[in-house]
Every structure is written in C-alpha cells, then in structure tokens.
Amino acid sequence: MADAAAISGEDKEEDGGRKTASSSTAGPAETLGFYEQSDSSSSRRPEGKKRNLSDLSLFRFISAELTRGYFLEHNEAKYKERRERVYTCLRIPRELEKLMFFGFFLCLDAFLYVFTLLPLRVLLAFVRFITLPCCGLSGGRILQPAQVCDIMKGVILVICYFMMHYVDYSMMYHLIRGQSVIKLYIIYNMLEVADRLFSSFGQDILDALYWTATEPKERKRAHLGVIPHFFMAVLYVFLHAILILVQATTLNVAFNSHNKSLLTIMMSNNFVEIKGSVFKKFEKNNLFQMSNSDIKERFTNYVLLLIVCLRNMEQFSWNPDHLWVLFPDVCMVIASEIAVDVVKHAFITKFNDITADVYSEYRASLAFELVSSRQKNAYTDYSDSVSRRMGFIPLPLAVLLIRVVTSSVKVQGVLAYTCVVLFYFGLITLKVLNSIILLGKSCQYVKDAKMEEKLFQPPPTCTPGKSPKKASAKNKSNQGTPTDDSFSASVTSQPARQNSTAPLLVQSSSDQFLTTPDGEEKDITQANPELKHRSSDKDLLDIDRFTICGNRID
C-alpha cells in the first residue's frame, strides 16, 4: 500500500509538472501541452471508458483553432514598416502629380518659347546684323553666340515648315486606315521606340550645330563645318516631325474607328509598360530619368490629342457638337495615361524602398536647372536645358503644329488677320506669365532644398589635363560667399562676354548637386573604395541627356 501511494504521488507530481510547464508557455506551446494533458488523462481512464483518441484530437484541434490568439505587438517594427509602405503608396499619386504638373509647365514654357520669343529674338538678331556697319563690331564678334543659335533655330523651323508641305496628310490617313488593327498596333509600338531614339540623339545633333557655329575661331578646326551640321539638323527635325505626324495620324484613325478596338488596344499598350518596368531594380537616378520621360510623354500626348481634335473639327466644318463626340475618348486616353503612371511609380517605390519625398528632390532639381539658366554666367538657354533633361525637343513638334494649324484654319480678310495678331499677343502674355510663375516657384523649391549656394559656383573650365569635376573643385575652394544683391543681378542681368579661350559650353555647376547629403556619400565611398568611381555617376543633376529607356539600369 505504501508503495502504491508513493507511485501515485510520483504520478501526481509528474502531472503537476506537466501542467506547470504547459501554463508557463504561450502560443503553439499551449497546444502542445494541451495534447500532452489529453494523453495523460486518457491513460488514466479505465479500459472500458476510453474514448476514441482520433475523435478527441480532431475536436480539440478545431476548438483550439477557433479560440487561439496572437499578439501583433510582439513584432511591432515589422507592422509599422508595412503600414508606412501603405501610406507611401497613398502619397505617391499626390507627389507624382506635383512633379508632373511642374514638369508640364516647364515643357509648355519651352514650347511657347518657339512661337513667341524666338521670332522676336531672330528679328532682333537680323536688325543687329543689318545695322552692323553703323554700330561697329563689339569685341570682334558680328553676332553674340545666343543670337547665332536663335538664327539657326529660326532658319531650321522655316525650312522644315516648307518641307512639310510636300507631305500629304490625307493620303497618309487613308493609307494607315486601310491597314489591319494588329498591324497598326505594331506600327504604333515601333513609332514609340523610334520617337525615343530620335529624342535621344536629336538634341546632340542640335548642340553640335550650335557649338560648331559659335566656337571661337582661333582654335584648331576639328569638325566637319557648319553647313554639314546644319543639314544634319534640318534632316533630323524634318524626319522627327514626320514621325510625330504618323503617330498623330494613327491616333486619329483609332478615334474615328467605329468599334474603338484600335483605341482600346493602344490604351492597353500603356498597361504593358507596367510589366516592363515595375519588376526591375530602380535607384533614385533611374527613377528620375523615368519621371522625366513620363513628363515628356504626357506633354507630347496632349499635343497629339490637340492635333487630332483640330483635324477632326476641320473635317466637320468646325461643328461644336462633334467636339463633344471626341471628348469622352480624349478623357479616356488621358485617364489611362495618368492611371498607368500612378500605378507604375507606386509599385516601383514600394519594391525598391524609395520614399515619396524623392519626388520633391526631383522637382527641386528641375527648378535648379531653370534658376541656373537665368544666371549671368548661364552656359545654355533654359529651353535647351529642359530638352536635355527631359528629352523633349520642341522644334519638331512646333513644326508639325504650325503645319496642322495653317492647313486647318483658313485666314482671309482683315478681321481674320487681326484675330491672328491678337492670338499671338495672347500667347506672348501666357508665356510671360508662365515664366514668371515658374521662376518664382523654382526659387522657392531651390530655397526649400537648401541649394542656393550651388547657384553661385562659377562654371568649371575644362583644360586638357584636368577633368571638369577637378576644375570645379578647384573653383569651389576659391569662391566667396554670395550676397542677395549678386543673386538678383545674376537672374536679371545679361551674360557678359568672357575674354578667355575656354570652351563656351562647359559643364554646369548644377552637376555637383547630389541627391544624398555629402556626408552619406563620403561614408559610403570610405567603406567601400570600389564604389568610389561608381558613386560619381550617381549625381542627380549629372544626368545631362535623356536615355533611351527611362527604366534602364546602369
């Protein structure tokens, strides 16, 4: 009897130890202790009163599944990170549209410049050239470099405009309309690729022409000459204008198709862009290139829609009722473009852990380009700066729009010419107001980004034995502290001629601005010396050309 009592006491102690161990654990351990208790209780039952073990385990498993709990606060950091990602995705549309809105008006400013101020500047240059014998030479130059570039642009516009008269729009429209839907879909995709290729190489052709025409004569000749470069520029602008015309014609065929199948396929093509870009690795600079490409693409699409509406309204004798027929399709194209951009950028920032504040940096970089081009020592025109940054070249698009407007609108009589003059003055007013507002907003963005001191860095001069960045570092050590008077004078004053033999087109001081603080980059390069060379390619403002694909990974 004593032995039996001792044995039963040991069993109770073991059972009590099991209960204590099961109660001290949480989560899955409770379930494990629960099954251990069920086994021990069933082992103590008499043989005749034992229940089926499988039924008991299934019932208790379902009961545990229905009543079990968990504690999210045990992994608080992970859930906070997930919530911030959701908030970032919700902020992306607002921040992206701010950047797109600012970039749209930058493109509009450069586009209006071709129609408003460029003709006046060309006229002033011709007046200076005619009155040169009376005024005499100033500094040994017949015309200033900016005036030479303006004349080049004006002559290219006039020549390409007359060349576009030999392109029959009606024949092109019926030729494209006779093709099948699939063939037109393939053609439209090929046109988009060709447009990016033209945009990538076109501004280089124009810059080569400008530099060849304004290069100091005392240097050794190392180029083909002004005339070959001029013919190359004319050929480029003409071919690019025809390319955009084919795009507009294809879009017009899609609008006028009865079943709207081609228009649906063309809009679905935008969603294919999501697949090609979302699942790739992106950095800040790659996303900046892509954002600039999206700004240029959206502005170009708006101009194409304007051309389509003009052509359709002409065919229907400017009946305003037909405009309401086109309006739903226009809104559908614009809405699909905005939706694709929002979804694409939202998931790119999500997959690459990029915050929504990066779009403020992009906007400040574009604003810095605009403000720096207004300085006294500016090295390029602001319209050319926008062209290099976004890949938006206004000359081909302007040639096509002038050709379409002149063929669609017939000007006859004194009243019609009066309306044209008033419309021209209205464009000049819009251009001036847009430029003033953009300049004020740009100064505010530059100030918020704390980039004012970079505006006063002198442009680096390139010598045969030194790179531009080394020269800029040397100039940076010798520069003084700017004042408010110098800032106001640098924005409003005209550039003065520098008596030096250094190249006129030098690297911008804006190329030294980094997306990340200087201290962070220094720590990165010190930690890994192999990345020192690659980190120099990560300057945000060092992206001086529009790449072929905005999502290209270097």
Coordinates of C-alpha atoms in Angstrom, one line a residue:
M1 CA 0.0 0.0 0.0
A2 CA 2.8 2.4 0.8
D3 CA 4.5 1.6 -2.5
A4 CA 1.2 2.2 -4.4
A5 CA 0.8 5.6 -2.6
A6 CA 4.3 6.5 -3.4
I7 CA 3.8 5.6 -7.1
S8 CA 0.5 7.6 -7.3
G9 CA 2.2 10.5 -5.6
E10 CA 5.0 10.4 -8.2
D11 CA 2.4 10.3 -11.0
K12 CA 0.6 13.4 -9.5
E13 CA 3.9 15.2 -9.3
E14 CA 4.7 14.4 -12.9
D15 CA 1.2 15.5 -13.9
G16 CA 1.6 18.7 -11.9
G17 CA 4.9 19.4 -13.6
R18 CA 3.4 19.0 -17.0
K19 CA 0.6 21.4 -16.1
T20 CA 3.0 24.0 -14.8
A21 CA 5.2 23.7 -17.9
S22 CA 2.1 24.0 -20.2
S23 CA 0.8 27.0 -18.4
S24 CA 4.2 28.8 -18.5
T25 CA 4.4 28.7 -22.3
A26 CA 2.3 30.6 -24.8
G27 CA 1.2 30.3 -28.4
P28 CA 2.0 27.0 -30.1
A29 CA 3.4 25.6 -26.8
E30 CA -0.1 25.7 -25.2
T31 CA -1.4 23.5 -27.9
L32 CA 1.5 21.0 -27.3
G33 CA 0.8 21.0 -23.6
F34 CA -2.9 20.5 -24.3
Y35 CA -2.3 17.4 -26.2
E36 CA 0.0 16.1 -23.6
Q37 CA -2.7 16.6 -20.9
S38 CA -5.2 14.7 -23.1
D39 CA -2.8 11.8 -23.5
S40 CA -2.1 11.6 -19.7
S41 CA -5.8 11.8 -18.8
S42 CA -6.8 9.1 -21.3
S43 CA -4.0 6.9 -20.0
R44 CA -5.5 7.0 -16.5
R45 CA -9.1 6.1 -17.7
P46 CA -10.2 2.5 -17.3
E47 CA -10.1 0.4 -20.4
G48 CA -13.8 0.3 -20.9
K49 CA -14.3 4.1 -20.6
K50 CA -11.6 5.2 -23.1
R51 CA -12.8 7.4 -25.9
N52 CA -11.5 7.3 -29.4
L53 CA -8.3 9.2 -29.5
S54 CA -8.7 10.5 -33.1
D55 CA -12.1 11.9 -32.4
L56 CA -10.9 13.6 -29.3
S57 CA -7.8 15.1 -31.1
L58 CA -9.9 16.4 -34.0
F59 CA -12.5 18.0 -31.8
R60 CA -9.9 19.7 -29.6
F61 CA -7.8 20.8 -32.6
I62 CA -10.9 22.5 -34.1
S63 CA -11.6 24.1 -30.8
A64 CA -8.0 25.3 -30.4
E65 CA -8.1 26.8 -33.9
L66 CA -11.3 28.7 -33.2
T67 CA -10.1 30.1 -29.9
R68 CA -6.4 30.6 -30.3
G69 CA -4.9 34.1 -30.2
Y70 CA -1.8 36.0 -31.2
F71 CA -0.1 39.3 -30.3
L72 CA 0.9 41.7 -33.1
E73 CA 2.8 43.9 -30.7
H74 CA 5.5 41.3 -30.4
N75 CA 6.5 42.2 -33.9
E76 CA 5.7 45.9 -33.8
A77 CA 8.6 47.2 -36.0
K78 CA 7.5 44.9 -39.0
Y79 CA 3.9 46.0 -38.9
K80 CA 4.8 49.7 -38.6
E81 CA 7.0 49.3 -41.7
R82 CA 4.2 47.7 -43.6
R83 CA 1.8 50.5 -42.6
E84 CA 4.4 53.1 -43.7
R85 CA 4.6 51.3 -47.1
V86 CA 0.8 51.7 -47.5
Y87 CA 1.0 55.3 -46.6
T88 CA 3.8 55.8 -49.1
C89 CA 1.7 54.3 -51.8
L90 CA -1.2 56.6 -50.9
R91 CA 1.2 59.6 -51.1
I92 CA 2.6 58.7 -54.4
P93 CA -0.2 60.0 -56.6
R94 CA -0.2 63.4 -54.9
E95 CA 3.6 63.8 -55.0
L96 CA 3.9 62.4 -58.5
E97 CA 1.2 64.7 -59.9
K98 CA 3.0 67.7 -58.3
L99 CA 6.1 66.8 -60.2
M100 CA 4.2 66.1 -63.4
F101 CA 2.3 69.4 -63.0
F102 CA 5.6 71.4 -62.6
G103 CA 7.3 69.5 -65.4
F104 CA 4.3 70.0 -67.7
F105 CA 4.6 73.8 -67.4
L106 CA 8.3 73.6 -67.9
C107 CA 7.7 71.8 -71.2
L108 CA 4.9 74.3 -72.0
D109 CA 7.3 77.2 -71.4
A110 CA 9.9 75.8 -73.7
F111 CA 7.2 75.0 -76.3
L112 CA 5.7 78.5 -76.2
Y113 CA 9.2 80.0 -76.5
V114 CA 9.4 78.7 -80.1
F115 CA 6.2 80.6 -81.1
T116 CA 6.6 83.8 -79.1
L117 CA 10.0 84.9 -78.1
L118 CA 12.1 83.1 -80.6
P119 CA 10.7 85.0 -83.6
L120 CA 11.4 88.3 -81.8
R121 CA 14.9 87.3 -80.9
V122 CA 15.6 86.3 -84.5
L123 CA 14.2 89.6 -85.7
L124 CA 16.5 91.5 -83.2
A125 CA 19.5 89.5 -84.4
F126 CA 18.7 90.4 -88.1
V127 CA 18.3 94.0 -87.1
R128 CA 21.7 93.9 -85.4
F129 CA 23.3 92.3 -88.5
I130 CA 21.8 94.9 -90.8
T131 CA 22.8 97.8 -88.6
L132 CA 26.3 96.4 -88.0
P133 CA 28.1 99.0 -90.3
C134 CA 26.6 101.8 -88.3
C135 CA 27.2 100.3 -84.8
G136 CA 30.6 98.7 -85.4
L137 CA 31.9 95.5 -84.0
S138 CA 31.8 94.9 -80.3
G139 CA 34.6 92.7 -79.0
G140 CA 35.4 91.3 -82.5
R141 CA 32.1 89.4 -82.9
I142 CA 29.5 90.1 -85.5
L143 CA 26.7 88.4 -83.5
Q144 CA 26.6 87.0 -80.0
P145 CA 26.6 83.2 -79.6
A146 CA 23.0 83.3 -78.3
Q147 CA 21.9 85.3 -81.4
V148 CA 23.6 82.8 -83.7
C149 CA 21.8 79.9 -82.1
D150 CA 18.5 81.8 -82.4
I151 CA 19.0 82.4 -86.1
M152 CA 19.9 78.7 -86.5
K153 CA 16.6 77.6 -84.8
G154 CA 14.6 80.1 -86.8
V155 CA 16.0 79.0 -90.2
I156 CA 15.5 75.3 -89.3
L157 CA 11.9 76.0 -88.4
V158 CA 11.2 77.9 -91.7
I159 CA 12.9 75.3 -93.9
C160 CA 11.2 72.3 -92.2
Y161 CA 7.8 74.0 -92.4
F162 CA 8.1 74.4 -96.2
M163 CA 9.3 70.8 -96.5
M164 CA 6.3 69.6 -94.6
H165 CA 4.0 71.0 -97.4
Y166 CA 5.2 68.1 -99.6
V167 CA 3.8 65.6 -97.1
D168 CA 0.2 64.7 -97.9
Y169 CA -1.7 64.2 -94.7
S170 CA -4.9 62.9 -96.4
M171 CA -3.0 60.2 -98.3
M172 CA -1.2 59.2 -95.1
Y173 CA -4.5 59.0 -93.2
H174 CA -6.2 56.7 -95.8
L175 CA -3.1 54.6 -96.1
I176 CA -3.0 54.0 -92.3
R177 CA -6.7 53.4 -92.2
G178 CA -6.5 50.6 -94.7
Q179 CA -4.3 48.5 -92.5
S180 CA -5.5 45.9 -90.1
V181 CA -5.8 46.5 -86.4
I182 CA -2.9 44.2 -85.4
K183 CA -0.6 45.8 -88.0
L184 CA -1.5 49.3 -86.7
Y185 CA -0.8 48.2 -83.2
I186 CA 2.7 47.0 -84.2
I187 CA 3.3 50.2 -86.1
Y188 CA 2.3 52.3 -83.1
N189 CA 4.7 50.4 -80.9
M190 CA 7.5 50.9 -83.4
L191 CA 6.7 54.6 -83.6
E192 CA 7.1 55.0 -79.8
V193 CA 10.5 53.3 -79.9
A194 CA 11.6 55.4 -82.8
D195 CA 10.5 58.6 -81.0
R196 CA 12.7 57.7 -78.1
L197 CA 15.6 57.1 -80.3
F198 CA 15.1 60.4 -82.2
S199 CA 14.8 62.2 -78.9
S200 CA 17.9 60.7 -77.5
F201 CA 20.1 61.7 -80.5
G202 CA 18.3 64.8 -81.7
Q203 CA 19.4 67.2 -79.0
D204 CA 23.0 66.1 -79.5
I205 CA 22.8 67.0 -83.2
L206 CA 21.4 70.4 -82.4
D207 CA 24.0 71.0 -79.7
A208 CA 26.8 70.0 -82.2
L209 CA 25.4 72.6 -84.6
Y210 CA 25.2 75.4 -82.0
W211 CA 28.8 74.7 -80.8
T212 CA 30.2 74.4 -84.3
A213 CA 28.6 77.8 -85.3
T214 CA 29.8 79.6 -82.1
E215 CA 33.1 78.0 -81.4
P216 CA 36.0 80.5 -81.1
K217 CA 37.8 80.8 -84.5
E218 CA 41.3 80.9 -83.0
R219 CA 41.0 77.2 -82.2
K220 CA 42.2 74.5 -84.4
R221 CA 39.4 73.2 -86.6
A222 CA 38.3 69.7 -85.5
H223 CA 34.8 69.4 -87.0
L224 CA 33.0 68.9 -90.3
G225 CA 31.9 72.5 -90.7
V226 CA 28.8 74.5 -90.0
I227 CA 27.0 73.6 -93.3
P228 CA 27.1 69.8 -92.9
H229 CA 25.9 70.1 -89.3
F230 CA 23.2 72.4 -90.4
F231 CA 21.9 69.9 -93.0
M232 CA 22.0 67.2 -90.4
A233 CA 19.9 69.3 -88.0
V234 CA 17.4 70.1 -90.8
L235 CA 17.1 66.4 -91.8
Y236 CA 16.7 65.4 -88.1
V237 CA 13.9 67.9 -87.4
F238 CA 12.1 67.0 -90.6
L239 CA 12.2 63.3 -90.0
H240 CA 11.2 63.7 -86.4
A241 CA 8.2 65.9 -87.4
I242 CA 7.1 63.2 -89.9
L243 CA 7.4 60.6 -87.2
I244 CA 5.2 62.6 -84.9
L245 CA 2.7 63.2 -87.7
V246 CA 2.4 59.4 -88.3
Q247 CA 1.8 59.0 -84.6
A248 CA -1.0 61.6 -84.7
T249 CA -2.5 60.0 -87.8
T250 CA -2.6 56.6 -86.2
L251 CA -4.2 58.1 -83.1
N252 CA -6.7 59.8 -85.3
V253 CA -7.6 56.6 -87.1
A254 CA -8.2 55.0 -83.7
F255 CA -10.5 57.8 -82.7
N256 CA -12.5 57.5 -85.9
S257 CA -12.8 53.7 -85.9
H258 CA -16.4 52.5 -85.3
N259 CA -15.8 49.8 -82.8
K260 CA -13.0 51.7 -81.0
S261 CA -11.0 48.4 -80.9
L262 CA -7.7 50.1 -82.0
L263 CA -8.1 52.8 -79.4
T264 CA -8.7 50.1 -76.7
I265 CA -5.6 48.2 -77.8
M266 CA -3.5 51.4 -77.9
M267 CA -4.6 52.2 -74.3
S268 CA -3.9 48.7 -73.1
N269 CA -0.4 49.1 -74.5
N270 CA 0.2 51.6 -71.7
F271 CA -0.5 48.9 -69.1
V272 CA 2.1 46.7 -70.8
E273 CA 4.6 49.3 -69.7
I274 CA 3.8 48.4 -66.1
K275 CA 5.0 44.9 -66.7
G276 CA 8.2 46.1 -68.3
S277 CA 9.2 48.5 -65.6
V278 CA 7.7 47.5 -62.2
F279 CA 9.7 44.3 -61.6
K280 CA 13.1 45.8 -62.3
K281 CA 15.5 47.2 -59.8
F282 CA 15.5 51.0 -59.6
E283 CA 17.6 53.6 -57.9
K284 CA 16.9 57.3 -57.4
N285 CA 18.6 58.4 -60.5
N286 CA 17.0 55.7 -62.7
L287 CA 13.6 56.8 -61.3
F288 CA 14.5 60.4 -62.1
Q289 CA 15.2 59.6 -65.7
M290 CA 11.9 57.6 -65.9
S291 CA 9.9 60.5 -64.3
N292 CA 11.4 63.0 -66.9
S293 CA 10.5 60.6 -69.6
D294 CA 6.9 60.3 -68.3
I295 CA 6.6 64.1 -68.2
K296 CA 7.7 64.4 -71.8
E297 CA 5.5 61.6 -72.9
R298 CA 2.4 63.1 -71.2
F299 CA 3.0 66.6 -72.7
T300 CA 3.6 65.1 -76.2
N301 CA 0.3 63.1 -75.9
Y302 CA -1.6 66.3 -75.1
V303 CA -0.2 68.0 -78.2
L304 CA -1.1 64.9 -80.3
L305 CA -4.6 65.0 -78.9
L306 CA -4.8 68.7 -79.8
I307 CA -3.7 67.8 -83.4
V308 CA -6.3 65.1 -83.6
C309 CA -9.1 67.4 -82.5
L310 CA -8.0 70.1 -84.9
R311 CA -8.1 67.6 -87.9
N312 CA -11.5 66.2 -86.9
M313 CA -13.0 69.6 -86.3
E314 CA -11.8 70.7 -89.8
Q315 CA -13.4 67.7 -91.4
F316 CA -16.8 68.5 -89.7
S317 CA -16.6 72.2 -90.6
W318 CA -15.9 73.2 -87.0
N319 CA -19.2 72.0 -85.7
P320 CA -19.0 72.3 -81.9
D321 CA -21.3 69.2 -81.5
H322 CA -18.6 67.0 -82.9
L323 CA -16.2 68.2 -80.1
W324 CA -18.5 66.5 -77.5
V325 CA -18.3 63.3 -79.5
L326 CA -14.5 63.4 -79.2
F327 CA -14.4 64.5 -75.6
P328 CA -15.1 61.0 -74.0
D329 CA -12.3 59.4 -76.0
V330 CA -9.9 62.2 -75.1
C331 CA -10.7 61.9 -71.4
M332 CA -10.3 58.1 -71.6
V333 CA -6.8 58.4 -73.1
I334 CA -5.7 61.0 -70.5
A335 CA -7.2 59.0 -67.6
S336 CA -5.4 55.8 -68.8
E337 CA -2.1 57.6 -69.0
I338 CA -2.5 59.0 -65.5
A339 CA -3.6 55.7 -64.0
V340 CA -0.6 53.9 -65.6
D341 CA 1.9 56.4 -64.3
V342 CA 0.4 56.3 -60.8
V343 CA 0.4 52.5 -60.6
K344 CA 3.9 52.2 -62.1
H345 CA 5.5 54.7 -59.8
A346 CA 3.7 53.4 -56.7
F347 CA 4.9 49.9 -57.1
I348 CA 8.4 50.9 -58.2
T349 CA 8.8 52.9 -55.0
K350 CA 7.3 50.0 -53.0
F351 CA 9.6 47.3 -54.4
N352 CA 12.7 49.5 -54.2
D353 CA 12.1 51.0 -50.7
I354 CA 12.0 54.6 -52.1
T355 CA 10.1 57.2 -50.1
A356 CA 7.6 59.6 -51.7
D357 CA 9.8 62.5 -50.7
V358 CA 12.1 61.7 -53.6
Y359 CA 9.7 63.5 -56.0
S360 CA 10.3 66.7 -54.1
E361 CA 14.0 66.3 -54.8
Y362 CA 13.3 65.7 -58.5
R363 CA 11.2 68.9 -58.5
A364 CA 14.0 70.8 -56.8
S365 CA 16.5 69.6 -59.4
L366 CA 14.3 70.7 -62.3
A367 CA 13.8 74.1 -60.5
F368 CA 17.6 74.4 -60.1
E369 CA 18.1 73.9 -63.8
L370 CA 15.6 76.7 -64.5
V371 CA 17.1 79.2 -62.0
S372 CA 20.7 78.4 -63.0
S373 CA 19.8 79.1 -66.7
R374 CA 18.7 82.6 -65.7
Q375 CA 22.0 83.5 -64.2
K376 CA 24.6 85.9 -65.5
N377 CA 27.1 83.1 -66.2
A378 CA 24.5 80.7 -67.7
Y379 CA 26.0 78.3 -70.2
T380 CA 22.9 77.4 -72.1
D381 CA 19.3 78.6 -72.8
Y382 CA 16.7 77.3 -70.4
S383 CA 14.6 75.7 -73.3
D384 CA 17.7 73.7 -74.3
S385 CA 18.2 72.7 -70.7
V386 CA 14.7 71.3 -70.5
S387 CA 15.3 69.5 -73.7
R388 CA 18.4 67.8 -72.4
R389 CA 16.8 67.0 -69.1
M390 CA 13.5 65.5 -70.3
G391 CA 14.3 64.6 -73.9
F392 CA 11.6 67.0 -75.0
I393 CA 12.7 68.7 -78.2
P394 CA 10.2 71.4 -79.1
L395 CA 11.3 72.1 -82.7
P396 CA 9.8 69.0 -84.5
L397 CA 6.6 69.3 -82.5
A398 CA 6.4 73.0 -83.2
V399 CA 6.9 72.4 -87.0
L400 CA 4.1 69.9 -87.1
L401 CA 1.7 72.0 -85.0
I402 CA 2.3 75.1 -87.3
R403 CA 1.7 72.9 -90.4
V404 CA -1.5 71.4 -89.0
V405 CA -2.9 74.8 -87.8
T406 CA -2.1 76.6 -91.1
S407 CA -3.8 73.8 -93.1
S408 CA -6.8 73.5 -90.8
V409 CA -7.6 77.2 -90.2
K410 CA -8.0 79.5 -93.2
V411 CA -7.1 83.1 -92.6
Q412 CA -8.9 85.5 -95.0
G413 CA -9.7 89.2 -94.6
V414 CA -8.7 91.9 -92.3
L415 CA -10.7 90.7 -89.3
A416 CA -9.0 87.2 -89.5
Y417 CA -5.5 88.7 -89.6
T418 CA -6.5 90.9 -86.6
C419 CA -7.5 87.8 -84.7
V420 CA -4.2 86.2 -85.5
V421 CA -2.3 89.2 -84.2
L422 CA -4.4 89.2 -81.0
F423 CA -3.9 85.5 -80.6
Y424 CA -0.1 86.0 -80.9
F425 CA -0.1 88.7 -78.2
G426 CA -2.2 86.3 -76.1
L427 CA 0.5 83.6 -76.5
I428 CA 3.2 86.1 -75.5
T429 CA 1.2 87.1 -72.4
L430 CA 0.7 83.4 -71.5
K431 CA 4.4 82.8 -72.0
V432 CA 5.5 85.7 -69.8
L433 CA 3.0 84.9 -67.0
N434 CA 4.1 81.2 -67.1
S435 CA 7.8 82.1 -67.0
I436 CA 7.3 84.5 -64.0
I437 CA 5.3 82.0 -62.0
L438 CA 7.7 79.2 -62.8
L439 CA 10.7 81.3 -61.8
G440 CA 9.1 82.2 -58.5
K441 CA 8.1 78.6 -57.7
S442 CA 11.6 77.4 -58.8
C443 CA 13.3 79.9 -56.4
Q444 CA 11.1 78.7 -53.6
Y445 CA 11.8 75.0 -54.4
V446 CA 15.6 75.7 -54.5
K447 CA 15.4 77.5 -51.2
D448 CA 13.5 74.7 -49.5
A449 CA 16.1 72.2 -50.8
K450 CA 18.9 74.4 -49.5
M451 CA 20.6 74.6 -52.9
E452 CA 21.2 78.4 -53.1
E453 CA 24.9 78.2 -52.5
K454 CA 25.3 76.0 -55.6
L455 CA 23.9 78.7 -57.8
F456 CA 26.9 80.9 -57.2
Q457 CA 29.5 78.4 -58.0
P458 CA 31.4 79.5 -61.2
P459 CA 31.1 77.1 -64.1
P460 CA 34.1 74.9 -64.3
T461 CA 36.6 75.4 -67.1
C462 CA 38.0 72.3 -68.9
T463 CA 41.7 72.2 -69.5
P464 CA 43.5 69.5 -71.5
G465 CA 45.0 67.9 -68.4
K466 CA 42.1 68.3 -65.9
S467 CA 38.6 66.9 -65.8
P468 CA 35.6 69.1 -65.3
K469 CA 35.0 67.9 -61.8
K470 CA 38.5 68.6 -60.7
A471 CA 38.3 72.0 -62.2
S472 CA 35.1 72.7 -60.4
A473 CA 36.5 71.6 -57.1
K474 CA 39.4 74.0 -57.6
N475 CA 37.0 76.8 -58.3
K476 CA 34.9 75.9 -55.3
S477 CA 37.8 76.4 -53.0
N478 CA 38.3 79.9 -54.3
Q479 CA 34.8 81.2 -54.3
G480 CA 33.4 83.7 -51.9
T481 CA 30.1 84.0 -50.0
P482 CA 27.3 85.2 -52.2
T483 CA 25.0 88.1 -51.3
D484 CA 21.4 88.9 -52.1
D485 CA 22.5 91.7 -54.5
S486 CA 24.5 89.2 -56.5
F487 CA 21.6 86.8 -56.6
S488 CA 19.2 89.4 -58.0
A489 CA 21.7 90.6 -60.5
S490 CA 22.6 87.0 -61.7
V491 CA 18.9 86.3 -62.5
T492 CA 18.1 89.5 -64.3
S493 CA 21.4 90.6 -65.9
Q494 CA 22.5 89.7 -69.4
P495 CA 25.6 87.5 -69.8
A496 CA 28.8 89.4 -70.3
R497 CA 31.4 88.2 -72.7
Q498 CA 34.4 86.5 -71.0
N499 CA 37.8 87.1 -72.5
S500 CA 39.1 83.6 -72.3
T501 CA 39.9 80.8 -74.6
A502 CA 38.0 78.2 -72.5
P503 CA 35.0 76.5 -74.2
L504 CA 31.7 78.3 -74.0
L505 CA 29.7 75.2 -73.5
V506 CA 31.1 73.9 -70.2
Q507 CA 29.8 71.6 -67.6
S508 CA 27.1 73.1 -65.4
S509 CA 27.7 73.9 -61.8
S510 CA 24.5 72.0 -61.1
D511 CA 26.3 68.8 -62.0
Q512 CA 27.8 68.9 -58.5
F513 CA 24.5 68.6 -56.7
L514 CA 23.9 65.2 -55.1
T515 CA 20.6 63.5 -54.3
T516 CA 22.1 62.4 -51.0
P517 CA 23.9 64.5 -48.5
D518 CA 27.7 64.9 -48.9
G519 CA 28.3 63.1 -45.6
E520 CA 26.5 60.0 -46.6
E521 CA 28.3 59.6 -49.9
K522 CA 31.6 60.1 -48.1
D523 CA 30.8 57.4 -45.7
I524 CA 29.8 55.0 -48.5
T525 CA 33.0 55.7 -50.5
Q526 CA 35.2 55.3 -47.5
A527 CA 33.5 52.0 -46.5
N528 CA 33.9 50.5 -50.0
P529 CA 36.6 52.0 -52.1
E530 CA 35.4 50.1 -55.2
L531 CA 32.3 52.1 -55.2
K532 CA 34.1 55.4 -55.3
H533 CA 34.2 55.5 -59.1
R534 CA 30.6 54.4 -59.4
S535 CA 29.3 56.9 -56.8
S536 CA 30.4 59.8 -59.1
D537 CA 27.8 58.6 -61.6
K538 CA 25.0 58.9 -59.1
D539 CA 24.8 62.7 -59.2
L540 CA 21.1 63.6 -59.8
L541 CA 21.9 66.7 -61.9
D542 CA 24.7 64.9 -63.8
I543 CA 22.0 63.2 -65.9
D544 CA 22.6 65.5 -68.9
R545 CA 20.9 63.5 -71.5
F546 CA 17.6 61.7 -71.9
T547 CA 18.3 58.0 -72.0
I548 CA 16.5 55.8 -74.5
C549 CA 14.6 53.9 -71.8
G550 CA 13.7 55.6 -68.6
N551 CA 14.0 52.3 -66.7
R552 CA 17.4 51.5 -67.9
I553 CA 19.8 50.1 -65.2
D554 CA 23.4 51.2 -65.5

